[in-house]
mmCIF file of N, CA and C in Angstrom:
data_model
loop_
_atom_site.group_PDB
_atom_site.id
_atom_site.type_symbol
_atom_site.label_atom_id
_atom_site.label_comp_id
_atom_site.label_asym_id
_atom_site.label_seq_id
_atom_site.Cartn_x
_atom_site.Cartn_y
_atom_site.Cartn_z
ATOM 1 N N MET H 1 57.991 6.246 44.428
ATOM 2 C CA MET H 1 57.597 7.103 43.351
ATOM 3 C C MET H 1 57.862 6.175 42.111
ATOM 4 N N PRO H 2 56.842 5.775 41.394
ATOM 5 C CA PRO H 2 57.105 4.894 40.252
ATOM 6 C C PRO H 2 58.198 5.114 38.982
ATOM 7 N N ARG H 3 58.802 3.834 38.370
ATOM 8 C CA ARG H 3 59.803 3.935 37.711
ATOM 9 C C ARG H 3 59.196 3.577 36.214
ATOM 10 N N PHE H 4 59.946 4.272 35.398
ATOM 11 C CA PHE H 4 59.821 3.525 33.727
ATOM 12 C C PHE H 4 60.825 3.527 32.923
ATOM 13 N N ILE H 5 61.154 2.509 32.179
ATOM 14 C CA ILE H 5 62.290 2.591 31.208
ATOM 15 C C ILE H 5 61.525 2.866 29.797
ATOM 16 N N THR H 6 62.790 4.018 29.503
ATOM 17 C CA THR H 6 62.143 4.510 28.159
ATOM 18 C C THR H 6 63.211 4.101 27.296
ATOM 19 N N ILE H 7 63.009 3.763 25.949
ATOM 20 C CA ILE H 7 63.844 3.181 25.183
ATOM 21 C C ILE H 7 63.767 4.187 24.047
ATOM 22 N N GLY H 8 65.068 4.728 23.597
ATOM 23 C CA GLY H 8 64.869 5.397 22.399
ATOM 24 C C GLY H 8 65.758 4.932 21.094
ATOM 25 N N TYR H 9 64.663 5.430 19.924
ATOM 26 C CA TYR H 9 65.325 5.164 18.593
ATOM 27 C C TYR H 9 65.751 6.179 17.981
ATOM 28 N N GLY H 10 66.374 5.876 16.787
ATOM 29 C CA GLY H 10 66.512 7.208 16.145
ATOM 30 C C GLY H 10 68.184 6.746 15.235
ATOM 31 N N ASP H 11 68.094 7.319 13.972
ATOM 32 C CA ASP H 11 69.543 7.419 13.297
ATOM 33 C C ASP H 11 70.552 8.617 13.198
ATOM 34 N N GLN H 12 71.394 8.476 12.527
ATOM 35 C CA GLN H 12 72.341 9.378 12.342
ATOM 36 C C GLN H 12 71.418 10.591 10.859
ATOM 37 N N ALA H 13 70.758 9.869 10.187
ATOM 38 C CA ALA H 13 70.263 10.990 9.299
ATOM 39 C C ALA H 13 69.141 11.563 9.720
ATOM 40 N N GLY H 14 68.380 11.230 10.714
ATOM 41 C CA GLY H 14 67.347 11.869 11.412
ATOM 42 C C GLY H 14 67.879 13.179 12.325
ATOM 43 N N TYR H 15 68.973 12.508 13.221
ATOM 44 C CA TYR H 15 69.865 13.599 13.893
ATOM 45 C C TYR H 15 70.324 14.712 13.213
ATOM 46 N N ASP H 16 71.208 14.485 12.073
ATOM 47 C CA ASP H 16 71.396 15.468 10.898
ATOM 48 C C ASP H 16 70.509 16.364 10.537
ATOM 49 N N ARG H 17 69.376 15.769 10.460
ATOM 50 C CA ARG H 17 68.123 16.544 9.765
ATOM 51 C C ARG H 17 67.763 18.010 10.585
ATOM 52 N N THR H 18 67.546 17.622 11.999
ATOM 53 C CA THR H 18 67.221 18.188 12.988
ATOM 54 C C THR H 18 68.405 19.549 13.063
ATOM 55 N N GLU H 19 67.493 20.648 13.377
ATOM 56 C CA GLU H 19 68.155 22.215 13.434
ATOM 57 C C GLU H 19 69.417 21.744 14.554
ATOM 58 N N PRO H 20 70.316 22.316 14.933
ATOM 59 C CA PRO H 20 71.570 22.225 15.810
ATOM 60 C C PRO H 20 70.861 22.821 17.139
ATOM 61 N N ALA H 21 69.917 23.928 16.899
ATOM 62 C CA ALA H 21 69.545 24.711 18.164
ATOM 63 C C ALA H 21 68.840 23.564 19.061
ATOM 64 N N VAL H 22 68.005 22.980 18.201
ATOM 65 C CA VAL H 22 67.060 22.070 18.888
ATOM 66 C C VAL H 22 67.809 20.728 19.458
ATOM 67 N N ARG H 23 68.717 20.176 18.570
ATOM 68 C CA ARG H 23 69.803 19.368 19.163
ATOM 69 C C ARG H 23 70.433 19.578 20.531
ATOM 70 N N ASP H 24 70.572 20.929 20.362
ATOM 71 C CA ASP H 24 71.799 21.234 21.776
ATOM 72 C C ASP H 24 70.695 21.266 22.872
ATOM 73 N N LYS H 25 69.508 21.625 22.539
ATOM 74 C CA LYS H 25 68.527 21.879 23.851
ATOM 75 C C LYS H 25 68.091 20.405 24.304
ATOM 76 N N ALA H 26 67.914 19.472 23.114
ATOM 77 C CA ALA H 26 67.619 18.146 23.728
ATOM 78 C C ALA H 26 68.881 17.683 24.367
ATOM 79 N N HIS H 27 70.128 17.625 24.083
ATOM 80 C CA HIS H 27 71.227 17.261 24.781
ATOM 81 C C HIS H 27 71.539 18.019 26.325
ATOM 82 N N ALA H 28 71.311 19.153 26.166
ATOM 83 C CA ALA H 28 70.806 19.808 27.652
ATOM 84 C C ALA H 28 69.900 19.460 28.479
ATOM 85 N N HIS H 29 68.784 18.866 28.101
ATOM 86 C CA HIS H 29 67.773 18.041 28.558
ATOM 87 C C HIS H 29 68.135 17.065 29.247
ATOM 88 N N ASP H 30 68.739 16.087 28.397
ATOM 89 C CA ASP H 30 69.445 15.030 28.843
ATOM 90 C C ASP H 30 70.545 15.180 30.406
ATOM 91 N N LYS H 31 71.105 16.331 29.975
ATOM 92 C CA LYS H 31 72.260 16.145 31.012
ATOM 93 C C LYS H 31 71.412 16.761 32.405
ATOM 94 N N GLU H 32 70.205 17.567 32.133
ATOM 95 C CA GLU H 32 69.597 17.754 33.534
ATOM 96 C C GLU H 32 68.697 16.681 33.854
ATOM 97 N N LEU H 33 68.359 15.853 33.179
ATOM 98 C CA LEU H 33 67.821 14.497 33.716
ATOM 99 C C LEU H 33 69.205 13.738 34.291
ATOM 100 N N GLN H 34 69.898 13.486 34.061
ATOM 101 C CA GLN H 34 71.077 12.662 34.447
ATOM 102 C C GLN H 34 71.724 13.346 35.630
ATOM 103 N N ASP H 35 71.833 14.595 35.727
ATOM 104 C CA ASP H 35 72.203 15.562 36.809
ATOM 105 C C ASP H 35 71.037 15.294 38.085
ATOM 106 N N ARG H 36 69.802 14.891 37.730
ATOM 107 C CA ARG H 36 68.860 14.347 38.758
ATOM 108 C C ARG H 36 68.677 13.137 39.029
ATOM 109 N N GLY H 37 69.834 12.317 38.920
ATOM 110 C CA GLY H 37 69.970 10.947 38.544
ATOM 111 C C GLY H 37 69.411 10.019 38.007
ATOM 112 N N VAL H 38 68.824 10.269 37.013
ATOM 113 C CA VAL H 38 68.338 9.399 35.649
ATOM 114 C C VAL H 38 69.503 8.525 35.261
ATOM 115 N N LEU H 39 69.217 7.006 35.494
ATOM 116 C CA LEU H 39 70.225 6.586 34.423
ATOM 117 C C LEU H 39 70.186 6.267 33.470
ATOM 118 N N MET H 40 70.896 6.752 32.410
ATOM 119 C CA MET H 40 70.879 6.945 30.797
ATOM 120 C C MET H 40 71.897 6.177 30.544
ATOM 121 N N GLY H 41 71.750 5.638 29.124
ATOM 122 C CA GLY H 41 72.885 5.049 28.550
ATOM 123 C C GLY H 41 72.904 5.093 27.231
ATOM 124 N N ILE H 42 73.896 4.765 26.386
ATOM 125 C CA ILE H 42 73.662 4.487 24.905
ATOM 126 C C ILE H 42 73.916 3.136 24.922
ATOM 127 N N ALA H 43 72.767 2.317 23.733
ATOM 128 C CA ALA H 43 72.490 1.210 23.271
ATOM 129 C C ALA H 43 74.043 0.693 22.764
ATOM 130 N N GLY H 44 74.557 -0.516 23.448
ATOM 131 C CA GLY H 44 75.487 -1.464 22.573
ATOM 132 C C GLY H 44 74.894 -2.330 21.640
ATOM 133 N N SER H 45 75.735 -3.519 21.738
ATOM 134 C CA SER H 45 75.356 -4.603 20.946
ATOM 135 C C SER H 45 74.821 -5.488 22.008
ATOM 136 N N PRO H 46 73.275 -6.282 21.683
ATOM 137 C CA PRO H 46 72.730 -7.045 22.672
ATOM 138 C C PRO H 46 73.230 -8.101 22.528
ATOM 139 N N VAL H 47 73.146 -9.195 23.818
ATOM 140 C CA VAL H 47 73.288 -10.528 23.393
ATOM 141 C C VAL H 47 72.048 -11.204 24.384
ATOM 142 N N GLN H 48 71.554 -12.371 23.543
ATOM 143 C CA GLN H 48 70.456 -12.987 24.305
ATOM 144 C C GLN H 48 71.189 -14.118 25.080
ATOM 145 N N VAL H 49 70.586 -14.504 26.277
ATOM 146 C CA VAL H 49 71.045 -15.472 27.164
ATOM 147 C C VAL H 49 70.110 -16.380 27.191
ATOM 148 N N ARG H 50 70.127 -17.706 27.231
ATOM 149 C CA ARG H 50 69.278 -18.874 27.620
ATOM 150 C C ARG H 50 69.913 -19.896 28.347
ATOM 151 N N ASN H 51 69.071 -20.596 29.376
ATOM 152 C CA ASN H 51 69.701 -21.627 30.366
ATOM 153 C C ASN H 51 68.430 -22.154 30.146
ATOM 154 N N HIS H 52 67.962 -22.907 29.422
ATOM 155 C CA HIS H 52 66.532 -23.371 29.407
ATOM 156 C C HIS H 52 66.987 -24.759 30.423
ATOM 157 N N ASP H 53 65.939 -25.076 31.499
ATOM 158 C CA ASP H 53 65.809 -25.978 32.340
ATOM 159 C C ASP H 53 67.109 -25.930 33.177
ATOM 160 N N GLY H 54 68.031 -25.335 33.166
ATOM 161 C CA GLY H 54 69.137 -24.944 34.003
ATOM 162 C C GLY H 54 70.364 -25.777 33.379
ATOM 163 N N ALA H 55 70.118 -26.415 32.040
ATOM 164 C CA ALA H 55 71.212 -27.222 31.894
ATOM 165 C C ALA H 55 72.111 -26.657 30.931
ATOM 166 N N LYS H 56 71.862 -25.528 30.187
ATOM 167 C CA LYS H 56 73.133 -24.915 29.279
ATOM 168 C C LYS H 56 73.235 -23.902 29.024
ATOM 169 N N ILE H 57 74.245 -22.753 29.057
ATOM 170 C CA ILE H 57 73.806 -21.578 28.990
ATOM 171 C C ILE H 57 74.212 -21.253 27.617
ATOM 172 N N GLU H 58 73.330 -20.420 26.766
ATOM 173 C CA GLU H 58 73.559 -20.347 25.526
ATOM 174 C C GLU H 58 73.620 -18.924 25.211
ATOM 175 N N THR H 59 74.460 -18.337 24.582
ATOM 176 C CA THR H 59 74.285 -16.920 24.011
ATOM 177 C C THR H 59 74.081 -16.521 22.580
ATOM 178 N N THR H 60 73.620 -15.658 22.285
ATOM 179 C CA THR H 60 73.338 -15.418 20.790
ATOM 180 C C THR H 60 73.711 -13.941 20.418
ATOM 181 N N GLN H 61 74.503 -13.338 19.715
ATOM 182 C CA GLN H 61 74.708 -11.674 19.473
ATOM 183 C C GLN H 61 73.453 -11.547 18.754
ATOM 184 N N GLY H 62 73.070 -10.156 18.885
ATOM 185 C CA GLY H 62 71.979 -9.489 18.320
ATOM 186 C C GLY H 62 72.246 -8.494 17.258
ATOM 187 N N PRO H 63 71.301 -7.503 16.970
ATOM 188 C CA PRO H 63 70.111 -7.078 17.760
ATOM 189 C C PRO H 63 69.028 -8.270 17.120
ATOM 190 N N PHE H 64 67.810 -7.998 18.177
ATOM 191 C CA PHE H 64 66.805 -8.765 17.748
ATOM 192 C C PHE H 64 65.570 -8.187 17.763
ATOM 193 N N LEU H 65 65.552 -6.778 18.304
ATOM 194 C CA LEU H 65 64.150 -5.933 17.876
ATOM 195 C C LEU H 65 64.009 -5.416 16.614
ATOM 196 N N GLN H 66 62.884 -5.504 16.205
ATOM 197 C CA GLN H 66 62.681 -5.139 14.493
ATOM 198 C C GLN H 66 62.155 -3.697 14.871
ATOM 199 N N SER H 67 62.457 -2.920 14.140
ATOM 200 C CA SER H 67 62.199 -1.360 14.138
ATOM 201 C C SER H 67 62.924 -0.718 12.746
ATOM 202 N N PRO H 68 61.810 0.272 12.454
ATOM 203 C CA PRO H 68 62.596 0.947 11.181
ATOM 204 C C PRO H 68 63.706 2.001 11.515
ATOM 205 N N LEU H 69 63.771 2.220 13.123
ATOM 206 C CA LEU H 69 65.036 2.861 13.307
ATOM 207 C C LEU H 69 65.873 1.902 14.462
ATOM 208 N N PRO H 70 67.257 2.151 14.473
ATOM 209 C CA PRO H 70 68.055 1.418 15.596
ATOM 210 C C PRO H 70 67.889 1.823 16.888
ATOM 211 N N LEU H 71 67.897 1.016 17.607
ATOM 212 C CA LEU H 71 68.085 1.188 18.960
ATOM 213 C C LEU H 71 69.300 2.349 19.414
ATOM 214 N N ALA H 72 68.890 3.445 20.184
ATOM 215 C CA ALA H 72 69.882 4.095 20.273
ATOM 216 C C ALA H 72 70.193 4.435 21.559
ATOM 217 N N GLY H 73 69.330 3.978 22.668
ATOM 218 C CA GLY H 73 69.753 4.303 24.082
ATOM 219 C C GLY H 73 68.591 3.837 24.961
ATOM 220 N N PHE H 74 68.679 4.358 26.349
ATOM 221 C CA PHE H 74 67.927 3.633 27.280
ATOM 222 C C PHE H 74 67.599 4.639 28.380
ATOM 223 N N ALA H 75 67.070 4.888 29.292
ATOM 224 C CA ALA H 75 67.175 5.289 30.684
ATOM 225 C C ALA H 75 66.081 4.894 31.726
ATOM 226 N N ILE H 76 66.619 4.827 32.854
ATOM 227 C CA ILE H 76 65.446 4.457 33.793
ATOM 228 C C ILE H 76 65.173 5.726 34.445
ATOM 229 N N ILE H 77 63.819 6.297 34.717
ATOM 230 C CA ILE H 77 63.392 7.605 35.029
ATOM 231 C C ILE H 77 62.578 6.962 36.083
ATOM 232 N N GLU H 78 62.348 8.096 37.204
ATOM 233 C CA GLU H 78 61.363 8.301 38.095
ATOM 234 C C GLU H 78 60.253 9.377 37.801
ATOM 235 N N ALA H 79 59.311 8.950 37.820
ATOM 236 C CA ALA H 79 58.005 9.906 37.290
ATOM 237 C C ALA H 79 57.032 9.996 38.414
ATOM 238 N N ASP H 80 56.150 11.004 38.388
ATOM 239 C CA ASP H 80 54.729 11.033 39.356
ATOM 240 C C ASP H 80 53.436 10.050 38.575
ATOM 241 N N SER H 81 53.826 9.904 37.566
ATOM 242 C CA SER H 81 52.819 9.199 36.578
ATOM 243 C C SER H 81 53.358 9.107 35.116
ATOM 244 N N LEU H 82 52.610 8.203 34.476
ATOM 245 C CA LEU H 82 52.761 7.835 32.888
ATOM 246 C C LEU H 82 52.926 9.231 32.165
ATOM 247 N N GLN H 83 52.041 10.304 32.579
ATOM 248 C CA GLN H 83 51.892 11.508 31.786
ATOM 249 C C GLN H 83 53.378 12.250 31.978
ATOM 250 N N ASP H 84 53.847 12.439 33.329
ATOM 251 C CA ASP H 84 55.044 12.747 33.788
ATOM 252 C C ASP H 84 56.097 12.524 32.897
ATOM 253 N N ALA H 85 56.313 11.079 32.998
ATOM 254 C CA ALA H 85 57.246 10.307 31.921
ATOM 255 C C ALA H 85 57.451 10.898 30.882
ATOM 256 N N ILE H 86 56.236 10.870 30.119
ATOM 257 C CA ILE H 86 55.972 11.431 28.710
ATOM 258 C C ILE H 86 56.650 12.744 28.572
ATOM 259 N N ASP H 87 56.249 13.669 29.655
ATOM 260 C CA ASP H 87 57.087 15.028 29.466
ATOM 261 C C ASP H 87 58.352 14.970 29.940
ATOM 262 N N LYS H 88 58.709 14.253 30.557
ATOM 263 C CA LYS H 88 60.071 14.274 30.928
ATOM 264 C C LYS H 88 60.890 13.880 29.697
ATOM 265 N N VAL H 89 60.512 12.715 28.787
ATOM 266 C CA VAL H 89 61.017 12.362 27.795
ATOM 267 C C VAL H 89 61.257 13.006 26.215
ATOM 268 N N SER H 90 59.910 13.979 26.383
ATOM 269 C CA SER H 90 59.446 14.296 25.044
ATOM 270 C C SER H 90 60.784 15.364 24.583
ATOM 271 N N TRP H 91 61.832 15.945 25.316
ATOM 272 C CA TRP H 91 62.791 16.537 24.748
ATOM 273 C C TRP H 91 63.994 15.744 24.652
ATOM 274 N N THR H 92 64.204 14.605 24.842
ATOM 275 C CA THR H 92 65.411 13.978 24.643
ATOM 276 C C THR H 92 65.746 14.084 23.246
ATOM 277 N N PRO H 93 67.073 13.777 22.819
ATOM 278 C CA PRO H 93 67.615 13.590 21.312
ATOM 279 C C PRO H 93 66.569 12.842 20.555
ATOM 280 N N CYS H 94 66.192 11.664 20.922
ATOM 281 C CA CYS H 94 65.502 10.762 20.015
ATOM 282 C C CYS H 94 64.190 11.148 19.856
ATOM 283 N N ALA H 95 63.575 11.934 20.593
ATOM 284 C CA ALA H 95 62.146 12.391 20.286
ATOM 285 C C ALA H 95 62.214 13.710 19.398
ATOM 286 N N VAL H 96 63.096 14.511 19.685
ATOM 287 C CA VAL H 96 63.222 15.385 18.791
ATOM 288 C C VAL H 96 64.173 15.377 17.454
ATOM 289 N N ALA H 97 64.989 14.352 17.392
ATOM 290 C CA ALA H 97 65.632 14.264 16.107
ATOM 291 C C ALA H 97 64.979 13.141 15.136
ATOM 292 N N GLN H 98 63.882 13.452 14.866
ATOM 293 C CA GLN H 98 63.412 12.514 13.905
ATOM 294 C C GLN H 98 63.109 11.045 14.346
ATOM 295 N N GLY H 99 63.555 10.696 15.602
ATOM 296 C CA GLY H 99 63.410 9.265 16.170
ATOM 297 C C GLY H 99 62.264 8.736 17.169
ATOM 298 N N VAL H 100 61.917 8.254 17.874
ATOM 299 C CA VAL H 100 60.932 7.973 18.715
ATOM 300 C C VAL H 100 61.345 7.693 20.402
ATOM 301 N N VAL H 101 60.606 7.607 21.293
ATOM 302 C CA VAL H 101 60.920 7.133 22.693
ATOM 303 C C VAL H 101 59.808 6.343 23.098
ATOM 304 N N GLU H 102 60.062 4.748 23.299
ATOM 305 C CA GLU H 102 59.169 4.339 23.923
ATOM 306 C C GLU H 102 59.452 4.366 25.716
ATOM 307 N N VAL H 103 57.977 4.476 26.195
ATOM 308 C CA VAL H 103 57.974 4.432 27.901
ATOM 309 C C VAL H 103 57.275 3.336 28.310
ATOM 310 N N TRP H 104 58.028 2.686 29.343
ATOM 311 C CA TRP H 104 57.691 1.432 29.380
ATOM 312 C C TRP H 104 57.385 1.704 31.224
ATOM 313 N N PRO H 105 56.260 1.396 31.731
ATOM 314 C CA PRO H 105 56.113 1.517 33.058
ATOM 315 C C PRO H 105 56.583 0.215 33.802
ATOM 316 N N LEU H 106 57.782 0.422 34.771
ATOM 317 C CA LEU H 106 58.383 -0.759 35.404
ATOM 318 C C LEU H 106 57.577 -1.156 36.581
ATOM 319 N N GLU H 107 56.959 -2.324 36.733
ATOM 320 C CA GLU H 107 55.845 -2.885 37.602
ATOM 321 C C GLU H 107 56.853 -3.461 38.457
ATOM 322 N N GLN H 108 56.682 -3.298 39.696
ATOM 323 C CA GLN H 108 57.255 -4.330 41.064
ATOM 324 C C GLN H 108 56.850 -5.746 40.849
ATOM 325 N N PRO H 109 57.228 -6.815 40.997
ATOM 326 C CA PRO H 109 56.924 -7.859 41.493
ATOM 327 C C PRO H 109 55.925 -7.899 42.714
ATOM 328 N N LYS H 110 55.022 -8.573 42.854
ATOM 329 C CA LYS H 110 54.288 -8.872 44.041
ATOM 330 C C LYS H 110 54.493 -10.335 44.471
#
């Protein structure tokens, strides 16, 4: 089955503006996805890692992405198609609480 990486962006202000019943439904939806095996997490502080030419490991604390909203979380989901993946994430908290969710097809190396 195809896999997709989802990246959610959202902030506390948008979350707080969303009706509690909608937020509760979104959290219940996330729980259902997790119960079905979706790997999901809240984003922590990223670190960039470089080891150019295998000569020296260098790390830099992030964040690095530019977005009007902070990175909130991620998931790795299985779905029958891109549309199925979209349907699965359309009720997550970031999608309903004034944020956004990106869906990236996870392509297998050949």
